[in-house]
XYZ file of C-alpha atoms in Angstrom:
601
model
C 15.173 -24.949 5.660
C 18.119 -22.098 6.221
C 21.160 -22.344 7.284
C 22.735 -20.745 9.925
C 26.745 -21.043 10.354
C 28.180 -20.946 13.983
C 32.020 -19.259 13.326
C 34.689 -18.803 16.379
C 35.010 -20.462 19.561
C 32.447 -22.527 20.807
C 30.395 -21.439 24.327
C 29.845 -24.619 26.571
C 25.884 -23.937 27.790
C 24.710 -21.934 25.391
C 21.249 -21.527 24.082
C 21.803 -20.300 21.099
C 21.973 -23.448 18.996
C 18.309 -24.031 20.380
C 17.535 -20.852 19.488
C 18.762 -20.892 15.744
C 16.501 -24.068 15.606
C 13.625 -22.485 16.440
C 13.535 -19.682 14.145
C 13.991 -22.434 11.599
C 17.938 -23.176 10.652
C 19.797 -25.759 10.337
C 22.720 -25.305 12.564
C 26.215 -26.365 11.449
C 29.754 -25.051 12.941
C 33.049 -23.821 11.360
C 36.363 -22.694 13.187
C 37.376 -19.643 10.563
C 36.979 -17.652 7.255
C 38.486 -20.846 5.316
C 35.821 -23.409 6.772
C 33.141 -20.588 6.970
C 33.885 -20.188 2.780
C 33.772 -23.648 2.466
C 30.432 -24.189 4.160
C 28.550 -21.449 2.464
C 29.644 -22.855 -1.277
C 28.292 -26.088 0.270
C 24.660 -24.412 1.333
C 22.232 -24.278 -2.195
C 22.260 -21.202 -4.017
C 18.501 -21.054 -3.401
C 18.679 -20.989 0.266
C 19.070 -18.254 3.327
C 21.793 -18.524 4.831
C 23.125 -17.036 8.162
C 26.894 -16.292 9.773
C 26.704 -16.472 13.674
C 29.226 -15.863 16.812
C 28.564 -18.807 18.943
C 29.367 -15.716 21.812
C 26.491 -14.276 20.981
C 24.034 -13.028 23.621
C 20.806 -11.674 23.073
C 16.916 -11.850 22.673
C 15.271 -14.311 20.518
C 13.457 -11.196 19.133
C 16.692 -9.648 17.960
C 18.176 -13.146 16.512
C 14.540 -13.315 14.683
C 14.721 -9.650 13.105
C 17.898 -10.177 11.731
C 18.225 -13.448 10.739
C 14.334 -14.080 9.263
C 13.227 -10.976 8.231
C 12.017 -11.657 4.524
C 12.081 -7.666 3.071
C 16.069 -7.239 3.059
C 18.596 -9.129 0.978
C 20.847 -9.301 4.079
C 20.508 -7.613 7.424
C 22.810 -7.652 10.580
C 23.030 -6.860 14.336
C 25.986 -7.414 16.467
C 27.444 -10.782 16.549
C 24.863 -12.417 13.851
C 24.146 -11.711 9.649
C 21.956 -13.389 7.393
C 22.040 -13.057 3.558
C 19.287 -14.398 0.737
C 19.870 -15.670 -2.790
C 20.200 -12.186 -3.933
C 22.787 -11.328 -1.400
C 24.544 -14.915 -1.290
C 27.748 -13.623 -4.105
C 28.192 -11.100 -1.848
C 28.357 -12.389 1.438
C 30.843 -15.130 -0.079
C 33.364 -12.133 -1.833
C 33.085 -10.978 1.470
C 34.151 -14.160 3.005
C 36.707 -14.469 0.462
C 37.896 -11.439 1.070
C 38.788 -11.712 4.914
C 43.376 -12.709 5.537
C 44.210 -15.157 6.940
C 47.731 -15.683 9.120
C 49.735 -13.485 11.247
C 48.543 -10.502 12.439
C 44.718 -10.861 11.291
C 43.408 -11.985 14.416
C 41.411 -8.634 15.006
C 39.379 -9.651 11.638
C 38.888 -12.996 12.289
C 38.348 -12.841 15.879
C 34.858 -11.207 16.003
C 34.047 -12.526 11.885
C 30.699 -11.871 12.035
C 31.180 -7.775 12.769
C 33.871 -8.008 9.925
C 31.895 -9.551 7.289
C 29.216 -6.728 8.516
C 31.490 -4.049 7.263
C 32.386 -5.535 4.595
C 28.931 -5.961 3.191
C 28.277 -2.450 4.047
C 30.419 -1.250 1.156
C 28.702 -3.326 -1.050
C 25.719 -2.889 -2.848
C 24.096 -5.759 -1.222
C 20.803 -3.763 0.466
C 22.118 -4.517 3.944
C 19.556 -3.896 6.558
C 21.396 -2.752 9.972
C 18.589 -3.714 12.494
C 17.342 -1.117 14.764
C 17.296 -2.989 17.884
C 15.662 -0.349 20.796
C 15.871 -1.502 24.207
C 16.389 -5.246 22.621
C 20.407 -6.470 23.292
C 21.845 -8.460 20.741
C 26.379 -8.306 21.837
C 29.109 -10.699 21.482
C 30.422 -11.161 24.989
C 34.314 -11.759 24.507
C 34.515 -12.430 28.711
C 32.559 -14.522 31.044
C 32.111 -11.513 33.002
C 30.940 -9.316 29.474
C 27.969 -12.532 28.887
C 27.032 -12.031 32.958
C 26.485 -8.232 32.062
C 24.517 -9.232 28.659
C 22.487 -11.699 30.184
C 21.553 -9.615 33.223
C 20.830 -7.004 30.434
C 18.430 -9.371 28.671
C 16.391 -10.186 31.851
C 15.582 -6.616 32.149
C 13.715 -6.760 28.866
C 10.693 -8.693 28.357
C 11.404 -9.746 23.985
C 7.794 -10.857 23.784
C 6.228 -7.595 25.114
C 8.778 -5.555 22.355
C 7.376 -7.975 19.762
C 3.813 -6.927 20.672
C 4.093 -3.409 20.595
C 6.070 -3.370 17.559
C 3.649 -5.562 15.903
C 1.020 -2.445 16.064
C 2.210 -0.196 13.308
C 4.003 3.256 14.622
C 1.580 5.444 12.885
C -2.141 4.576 12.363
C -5.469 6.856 13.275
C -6.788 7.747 16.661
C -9.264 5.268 16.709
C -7.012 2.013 15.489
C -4.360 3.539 18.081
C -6.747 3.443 20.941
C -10.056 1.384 19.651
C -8.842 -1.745 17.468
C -4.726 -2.434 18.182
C -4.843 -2.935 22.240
C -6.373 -6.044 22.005
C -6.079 -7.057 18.445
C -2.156 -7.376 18.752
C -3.129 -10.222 21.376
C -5.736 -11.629 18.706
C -2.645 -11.356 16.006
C -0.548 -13.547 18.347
C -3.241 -16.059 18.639
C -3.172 -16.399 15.166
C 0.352 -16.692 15.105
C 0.680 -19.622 17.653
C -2.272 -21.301 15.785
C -0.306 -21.100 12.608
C -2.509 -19.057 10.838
C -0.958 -16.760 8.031
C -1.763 -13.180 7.770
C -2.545 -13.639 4.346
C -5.362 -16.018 5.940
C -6.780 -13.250 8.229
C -6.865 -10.826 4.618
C -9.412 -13.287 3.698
C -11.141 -13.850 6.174
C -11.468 -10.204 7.267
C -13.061 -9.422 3.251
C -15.454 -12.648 4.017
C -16.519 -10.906 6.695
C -16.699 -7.917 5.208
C -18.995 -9.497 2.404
C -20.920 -10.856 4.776
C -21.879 -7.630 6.675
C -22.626 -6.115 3.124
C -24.851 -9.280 2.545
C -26.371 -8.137 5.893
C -27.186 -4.030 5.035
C -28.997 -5.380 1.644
C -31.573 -6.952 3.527
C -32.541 -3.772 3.907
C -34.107 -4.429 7.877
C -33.059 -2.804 10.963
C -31.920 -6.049 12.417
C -29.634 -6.378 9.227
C -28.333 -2.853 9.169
C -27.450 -3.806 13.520
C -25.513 -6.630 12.485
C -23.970 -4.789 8.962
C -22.498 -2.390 11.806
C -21.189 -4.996 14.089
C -19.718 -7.294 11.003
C -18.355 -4.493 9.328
C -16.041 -3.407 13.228
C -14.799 -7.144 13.528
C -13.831 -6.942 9.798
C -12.167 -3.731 10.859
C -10.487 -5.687 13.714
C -9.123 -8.535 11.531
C -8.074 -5.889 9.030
C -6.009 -4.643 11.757
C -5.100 -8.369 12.745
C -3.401 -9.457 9.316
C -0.411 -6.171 9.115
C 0.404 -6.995 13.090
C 0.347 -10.808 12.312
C 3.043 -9.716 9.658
C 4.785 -7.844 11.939
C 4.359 -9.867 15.006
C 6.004 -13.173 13.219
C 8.345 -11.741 10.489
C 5.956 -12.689 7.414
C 5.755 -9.967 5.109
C 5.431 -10.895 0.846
C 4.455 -9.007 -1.657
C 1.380 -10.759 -2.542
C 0.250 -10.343 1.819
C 0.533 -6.390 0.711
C -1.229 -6.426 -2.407
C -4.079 -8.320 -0.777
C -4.357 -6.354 2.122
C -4.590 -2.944 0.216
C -7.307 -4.448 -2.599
C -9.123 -6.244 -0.372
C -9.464 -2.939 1.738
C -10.875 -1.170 -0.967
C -12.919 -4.591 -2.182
C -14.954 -4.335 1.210
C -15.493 -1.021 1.152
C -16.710 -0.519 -2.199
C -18.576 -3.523 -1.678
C -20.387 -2.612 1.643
C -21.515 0.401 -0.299
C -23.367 -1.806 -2.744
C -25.037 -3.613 0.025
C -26.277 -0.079 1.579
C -27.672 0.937 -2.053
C -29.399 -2.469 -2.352
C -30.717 -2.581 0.972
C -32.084 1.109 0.591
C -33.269 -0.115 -2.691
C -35.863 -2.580 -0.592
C -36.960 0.072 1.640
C -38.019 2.456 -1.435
C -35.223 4.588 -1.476
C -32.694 4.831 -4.574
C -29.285 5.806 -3.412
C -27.161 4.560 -5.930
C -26.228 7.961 -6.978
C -24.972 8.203 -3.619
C -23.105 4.990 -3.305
C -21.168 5.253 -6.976
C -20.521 9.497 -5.276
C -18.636 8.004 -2.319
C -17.001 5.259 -4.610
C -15.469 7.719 -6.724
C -14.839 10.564 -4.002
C -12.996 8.088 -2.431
C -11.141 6.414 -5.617
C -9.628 10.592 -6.380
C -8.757 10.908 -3.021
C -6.728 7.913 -2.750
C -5.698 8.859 -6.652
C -3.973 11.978 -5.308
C -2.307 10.420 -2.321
C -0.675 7.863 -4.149
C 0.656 10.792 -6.679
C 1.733 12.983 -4.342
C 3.829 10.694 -2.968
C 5.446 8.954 -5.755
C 6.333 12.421 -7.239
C 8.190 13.350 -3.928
C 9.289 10.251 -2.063
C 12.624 10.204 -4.584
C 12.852 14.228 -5.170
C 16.221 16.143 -4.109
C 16.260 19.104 -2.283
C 12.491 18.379 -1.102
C 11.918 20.745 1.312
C 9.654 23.382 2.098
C 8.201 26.129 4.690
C 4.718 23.868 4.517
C 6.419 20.775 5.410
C 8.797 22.435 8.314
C 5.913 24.003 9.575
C 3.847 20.281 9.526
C 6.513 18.720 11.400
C 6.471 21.388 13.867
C 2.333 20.695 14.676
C 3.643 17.243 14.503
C 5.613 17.640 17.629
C 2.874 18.321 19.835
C 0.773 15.678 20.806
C -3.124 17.090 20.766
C -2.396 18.521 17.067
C -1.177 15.044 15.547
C -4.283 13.087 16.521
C -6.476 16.191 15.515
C -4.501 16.340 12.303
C -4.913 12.328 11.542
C -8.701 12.095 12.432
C -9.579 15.186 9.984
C -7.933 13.475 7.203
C -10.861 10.384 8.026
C -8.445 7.192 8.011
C -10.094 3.926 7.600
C -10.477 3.477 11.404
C -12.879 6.643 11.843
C -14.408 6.281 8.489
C -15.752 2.814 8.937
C -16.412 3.456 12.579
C -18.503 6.486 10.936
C -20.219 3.946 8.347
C -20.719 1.228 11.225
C -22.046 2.877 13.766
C -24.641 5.415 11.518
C -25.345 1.996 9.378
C -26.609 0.778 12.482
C -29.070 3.414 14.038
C -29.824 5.413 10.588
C -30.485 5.091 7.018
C -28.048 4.307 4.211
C -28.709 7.660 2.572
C -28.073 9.164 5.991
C -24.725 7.086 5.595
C -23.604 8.604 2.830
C -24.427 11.911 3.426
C -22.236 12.011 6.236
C -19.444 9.695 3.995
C -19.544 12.060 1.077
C -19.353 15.371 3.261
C -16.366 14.122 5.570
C -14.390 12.947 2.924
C -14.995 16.119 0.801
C -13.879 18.442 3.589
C -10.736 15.752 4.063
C -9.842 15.554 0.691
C -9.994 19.133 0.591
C -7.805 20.009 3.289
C -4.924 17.091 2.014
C -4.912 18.443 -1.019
C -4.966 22.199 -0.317
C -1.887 21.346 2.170
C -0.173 19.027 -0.756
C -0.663 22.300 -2.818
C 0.779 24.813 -0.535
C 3.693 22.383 -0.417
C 4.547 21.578 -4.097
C 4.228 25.518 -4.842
C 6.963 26.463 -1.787
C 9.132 23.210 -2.293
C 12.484 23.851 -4.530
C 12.410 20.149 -5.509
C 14.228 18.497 -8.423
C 12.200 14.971 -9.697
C 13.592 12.083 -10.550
C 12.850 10.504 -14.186
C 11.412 7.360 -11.847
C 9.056 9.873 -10.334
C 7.803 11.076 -13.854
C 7.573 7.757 -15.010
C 5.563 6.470 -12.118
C 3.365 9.871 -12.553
C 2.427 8.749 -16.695
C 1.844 5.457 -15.901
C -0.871 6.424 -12.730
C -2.129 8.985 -15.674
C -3.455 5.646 -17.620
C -3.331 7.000 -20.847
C -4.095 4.939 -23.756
C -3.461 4.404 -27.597
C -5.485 7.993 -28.491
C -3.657 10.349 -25.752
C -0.350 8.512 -26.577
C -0.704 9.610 -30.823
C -2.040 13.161 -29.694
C 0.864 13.099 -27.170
C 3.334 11.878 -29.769
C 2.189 14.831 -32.226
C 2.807 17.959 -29.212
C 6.027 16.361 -28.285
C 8.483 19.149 -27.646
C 5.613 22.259 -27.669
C 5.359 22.218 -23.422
C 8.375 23.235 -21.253
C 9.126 20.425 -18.553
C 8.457 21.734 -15.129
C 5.503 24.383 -16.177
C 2.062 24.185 -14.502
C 1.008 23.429 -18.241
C 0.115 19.762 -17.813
C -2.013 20.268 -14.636
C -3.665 23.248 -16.402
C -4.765 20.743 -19.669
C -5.851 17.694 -17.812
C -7.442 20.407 -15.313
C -8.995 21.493 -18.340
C -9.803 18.165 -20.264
C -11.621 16.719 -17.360
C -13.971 20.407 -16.481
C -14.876 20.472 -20.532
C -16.435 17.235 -20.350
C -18.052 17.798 -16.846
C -19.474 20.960 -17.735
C -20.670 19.556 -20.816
C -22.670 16.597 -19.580
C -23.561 18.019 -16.162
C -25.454 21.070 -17.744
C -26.557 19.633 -21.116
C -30.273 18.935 -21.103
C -29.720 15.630 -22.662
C -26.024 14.316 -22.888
C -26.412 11.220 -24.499
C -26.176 12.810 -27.457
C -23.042 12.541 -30.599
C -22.053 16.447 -29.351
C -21.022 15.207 -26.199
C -19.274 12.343 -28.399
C -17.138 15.311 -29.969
C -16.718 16.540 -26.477
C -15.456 13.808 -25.359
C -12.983 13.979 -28.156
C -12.086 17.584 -27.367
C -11.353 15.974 -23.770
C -8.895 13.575 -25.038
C -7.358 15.995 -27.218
C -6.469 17.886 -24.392
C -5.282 14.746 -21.646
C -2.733 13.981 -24.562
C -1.218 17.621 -24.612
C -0.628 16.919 -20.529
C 0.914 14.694 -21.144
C 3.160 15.095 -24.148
C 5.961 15.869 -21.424
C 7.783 14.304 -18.611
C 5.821 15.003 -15.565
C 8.637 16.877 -13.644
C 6.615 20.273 -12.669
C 5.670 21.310 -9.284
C 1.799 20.529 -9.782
C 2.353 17.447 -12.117
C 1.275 15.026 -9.722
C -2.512 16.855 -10.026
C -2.736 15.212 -13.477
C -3.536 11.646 -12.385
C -6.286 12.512 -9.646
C -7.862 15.082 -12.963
C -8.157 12.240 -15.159
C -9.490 9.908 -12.406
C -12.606 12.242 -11.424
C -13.201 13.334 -15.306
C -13.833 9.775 -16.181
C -15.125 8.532 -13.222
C -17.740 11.262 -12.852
C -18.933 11.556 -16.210
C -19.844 7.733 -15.961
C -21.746 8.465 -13.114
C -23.970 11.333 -14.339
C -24.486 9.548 -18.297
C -25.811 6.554 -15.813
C -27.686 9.000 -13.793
C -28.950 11.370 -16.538
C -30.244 8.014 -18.436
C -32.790 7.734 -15.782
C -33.632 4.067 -16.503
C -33.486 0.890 -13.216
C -29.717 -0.637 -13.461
C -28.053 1.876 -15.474
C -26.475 3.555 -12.267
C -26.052 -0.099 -10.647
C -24.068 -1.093 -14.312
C -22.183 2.342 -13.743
C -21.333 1.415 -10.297
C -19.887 -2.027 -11.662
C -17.814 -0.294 -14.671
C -15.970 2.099 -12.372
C -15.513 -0.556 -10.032
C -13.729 -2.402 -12.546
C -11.410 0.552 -13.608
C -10.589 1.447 -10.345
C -9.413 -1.745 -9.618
C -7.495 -1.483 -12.640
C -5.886 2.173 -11.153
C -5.376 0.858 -7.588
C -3.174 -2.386 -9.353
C -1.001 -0.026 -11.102
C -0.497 1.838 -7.748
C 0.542 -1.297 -5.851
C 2.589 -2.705 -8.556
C 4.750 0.563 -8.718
C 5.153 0.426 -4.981
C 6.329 -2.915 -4.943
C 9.187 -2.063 -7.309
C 7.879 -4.057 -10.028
C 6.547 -1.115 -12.552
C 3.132 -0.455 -13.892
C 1.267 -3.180 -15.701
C 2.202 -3.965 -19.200
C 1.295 -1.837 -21.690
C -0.880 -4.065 -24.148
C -3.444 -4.136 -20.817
C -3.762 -0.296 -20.540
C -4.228 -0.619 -24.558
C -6.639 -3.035 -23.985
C -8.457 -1.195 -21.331
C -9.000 1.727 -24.178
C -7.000 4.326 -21.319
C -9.000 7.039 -19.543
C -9.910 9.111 -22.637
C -10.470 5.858 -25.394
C -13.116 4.597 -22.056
C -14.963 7.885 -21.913
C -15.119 7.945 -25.920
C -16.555 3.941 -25.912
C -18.763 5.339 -22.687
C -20.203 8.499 -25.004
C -20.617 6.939 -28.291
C -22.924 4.167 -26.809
C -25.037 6.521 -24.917
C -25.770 8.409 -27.822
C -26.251 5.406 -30.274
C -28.397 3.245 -28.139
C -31.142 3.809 -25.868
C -31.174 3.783 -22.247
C -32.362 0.531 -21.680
C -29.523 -0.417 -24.606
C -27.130 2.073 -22.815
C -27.297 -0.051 -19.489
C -27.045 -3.350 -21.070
C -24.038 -2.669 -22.677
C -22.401 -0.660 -19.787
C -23.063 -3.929 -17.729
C -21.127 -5.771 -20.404
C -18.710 -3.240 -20.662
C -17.855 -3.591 -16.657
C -17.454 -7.511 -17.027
C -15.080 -7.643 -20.126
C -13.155 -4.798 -18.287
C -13.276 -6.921 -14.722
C -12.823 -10.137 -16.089
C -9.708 -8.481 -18.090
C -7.731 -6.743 -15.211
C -8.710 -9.255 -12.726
C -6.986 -12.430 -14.743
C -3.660 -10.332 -15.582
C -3.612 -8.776 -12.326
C -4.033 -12.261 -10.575
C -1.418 -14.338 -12.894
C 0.989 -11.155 -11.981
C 0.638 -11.064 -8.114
C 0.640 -15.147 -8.140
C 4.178 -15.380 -10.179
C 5.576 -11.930 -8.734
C 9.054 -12.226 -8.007
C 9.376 -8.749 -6.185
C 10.968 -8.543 -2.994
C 8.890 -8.905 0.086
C 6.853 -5.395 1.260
C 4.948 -4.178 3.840
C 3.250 -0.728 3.786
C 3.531 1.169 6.885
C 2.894 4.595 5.245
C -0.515 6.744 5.945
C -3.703 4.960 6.765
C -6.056 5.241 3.919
């Protein structure tokens, strides 16, 4: 229970008690800043606790954004403020800090809008609430509260609420194909009680299923494949406007919703290779292709962005000139339906699941997401070379711990030290060059399971350590992440391939499965504040270049049968590793609560 604090003179026939009580506060009254202070030292440290005008006249909607929202410490519109443990000192200095006898009347008169300000100039991470055609006023007159009430029976709350549950950017077909009707499906769930966190799981179950479905390997389980895999798409959609719809955002709700996302996926593309598998055909090349296309692509998304979210003087002629095609209508659906968000794409896997083949499935997966990870990153590119940024220390950090780099590249890092220049192109040049020498190598080689392509391998981690024997400040820094990701994850795929044995390329599918899942929880731990995981687990884990080493010495000391035995044992020690530390994190995370509402994925 919260508490909610009604301060300044009362307002005979006013629902706003009621109101307080339905979002969930206990409702108790003082007359000024003395019995105000005195109730909130009364209220447990523990608890939320609001500071409300009884003259306050608004929407529900606009009460429930301010007072409940879970993301901000303490947030505010006109006339009502709320403040969480971590905001509680403040909010009572505040208090404390507010006169009292003659000639204060114009602080203590409107208190709430005072202790507003006064928060403002703290560091308190007060959230002023956008409100849009939503009224939230203190009316001072019986004629101001006629005005604010006729002004609130102009707006319908509950229709804001639903469009604002659907998130303001998403793809063409989410826009137009999943959220008109799925925002109604989110309220449902919302009146039922149901938790978005709820509709996460129930959307992968689904997913799961619908995989279960394309490895039967029959027309009639491709058909249904399709359809499960659109209503997992729908509830996908569901959970974030859920969230949004009733106020419940946590960390844990975004972590699940972004893993889970790539859990389905990755798994549907399993159930394609097995149910091809039945039908003669051996795609599994194919399916661990897509898998790691689309593991890079995310890989340089999620770099590009931490290195520039925090940088100063981030501009560019690129960027001006993107915001310009982004002020014509045609050009930004065009522009977000090249870049094959999760909406198209698994529209595009659904619908070709359904009246194809798997191979023809991934064809068409591993062509559109080429030419869309092409143009993103050509564009991210053009923008890094023309932008006169400066990046933060945070950014560089963030950068070396997406690199992955473990106990090897951290000695051979250790021993350059202080032979780069910070802010060169020489980092993306070596891990540019560390992950094409060990392509090249086992790509061409007529038999790469051999101890040469051990000392490759070696040559490859020699050179990931220069890149990153510097802070990763430079203008193409951010490349060296996505580099490492598609050296290792591709030469896994062609040893498996090249070893031309049954299971070695399902095993390889299962080992990169594992490590990306590693690679996508350090992403989502950085965004939610809470750093990269600890550094005994990316020791543990061997890092990108101590992996490929482990990978290359046991394809050239064991056979192939031998190779995919242990490369199956390899992905469960690795699985079973990241998935119990990643797990006990996300369950006893104390990060604040987050929501992504960046670029569909």
């Amino acid at each position: 229970m919260s508490t909610a604090i009604l301060t300044g003179p009362p307002v005979a026939g006013s629902p706003l008690e009621a109101d307080l009580r339905t979002l969930g506060f206990d409702v108790r009254t003082a007359d000024d800043a003395a019995s105000t202070a005195e109730l909130l030292a009364a209220v447990p440290a523990q608890e939320r606790v609001a500071v409300v005008d009884p003259r306050f006249v608004g929407h529900l909607h606009a009460l429930r954004l301010a007072l409940t929202d879970p993301r901000f410490p303490a947030a505010a519109v006109p006339g009502a403020l709320t403040a969480q443990p971590a905001a509680r000192a403040a909010l009572a200095r505040a208090v404390g800090r507010i006169p009292v006898g003659a000639g204060t009347a114009h602080l203590t008169d409107v208190l709430t809008d005072t202790l507003t300000e006064s928060l403002g100039h703290e560091e308190a991470g007060l959230h002023r609430v956008e409100l849009g055609s939503l009224v939230a006023t203190v009316a001072l007159t019986p004629a101001q509260r006629a005005d604010a009430r006729e002004a609130v029976a102009a707006v319908d709350d509950e229709a804001v609420r639903l469009r604002t549950a659907v998130k303001s950017r998403d793809g063409f077909f989410t826009t137009y194909g999943i959220s008109p009707y799925s925002r109604y499906l989110a309220r449902w769930c919302a009146r039922r009680g149901l938790t978005p966190n709820q509709v996460t799981t129930a959307s992968l179950l689904t997913a799961l299923i619908a995989a279960g479905c394309a490895a039967t390997g029959t027309r009639g389980g491709f058909v249904a494949a399709g359809l499960l895999l659109l209503f997992s798409f729908v509830l996908d959609c569901t959970d974030g406007q859920l969230a949004r719809y009733s106020l419940q955002y946590s960390t844990m709700g975004a972590w699940l919703d972004a893993t889970f996302d790539r859990a389905k996926e990755y798994a549907y593309y399993a159930g394609l290779a097995l149910g091809a598998a039945r039908g003669g055909d051996d795609v599994w090349a194919l399916a661990l292709g897509a898998m790691v296309l689309m593991t890079c692509r995310h890989v340089v998304d999620f770099s590009f962005n931490e290195a520039n979210h925090d940088a100063t003087a981030n501009t560019s002629p690129t960027a001006a000139l993107s915001g310009k095609l982004d002020s014509v209508g045609w050009t930004v659906w065009v522009r977000r339906m090249i870049v094959l968000p999760i909406g198209e794409r698994w529209a595009m896997i659904a619908v070709l699941t359904a009246l194809t083949t798997p191979r023809i499935v991934f064809y068409a997966l591993l062509i559109g997401c080429a030419l869309a990870a092409c143009y993103t990153t050509a564009g991210r590119v053009l923008r890094s070379l023309t932008r006169r940024a400066r990046r933060t220390d945070r950014a560089a950090q963030a950068l070396a711990d997406l690199a992955d780099s473990g106990p090897l590249a951290e000695l051979i890092a250790a021993g350059a030290r202080g032979r780069g220049r910070t802010g060169s192109y020489l980092a993306p040049a070596m891990a540019f060059l560390s992950a094409v020498v060990l392509l090249v190598w086992v790509i061409f080689q007529r038999d790469p399971a051999s101890w040469l392509t051990v000392g490759v391998a070696a040559c490859s981690a020699l050179l990931a350590g220069a890149a990153v024997s510097r802070p990763l400040k430079g203008a193409l820094d951010w490349l060296v992440p996505p580099f490492f990701r598609a050296g290792e994850y591709v030469a896994i795929l062609v040893l498996a391939a090249r070893a031309d044995v049954p299971g070695a390329l399902p095993a390889a599918y299962g080992l990169v499965a594992a490590v990306a899942y590693h690679h996508y929880d350090t992403v989502y731990r950085i965004r939610g504040g809470t750093g990269a995981p600890p550094r005994w687990l990316v020791r543990a884990t061997g890092g990108h270049e101590g992996r490929i080493l482990v990978v290359t010495v046991l394809a050239a000391a064991l056979s192939p049968e031998g190779f995919t035995i242990a490369l199956t044992a390899l992905a469960v020690v690795l699985a079973l590793l990241v998935l119990v530390e990643s797990i006990r994190f996300w369950v006893s995370s104390q990060a604040p609560a987050v929501h992504d509402e960046g670029e569909p994925a």
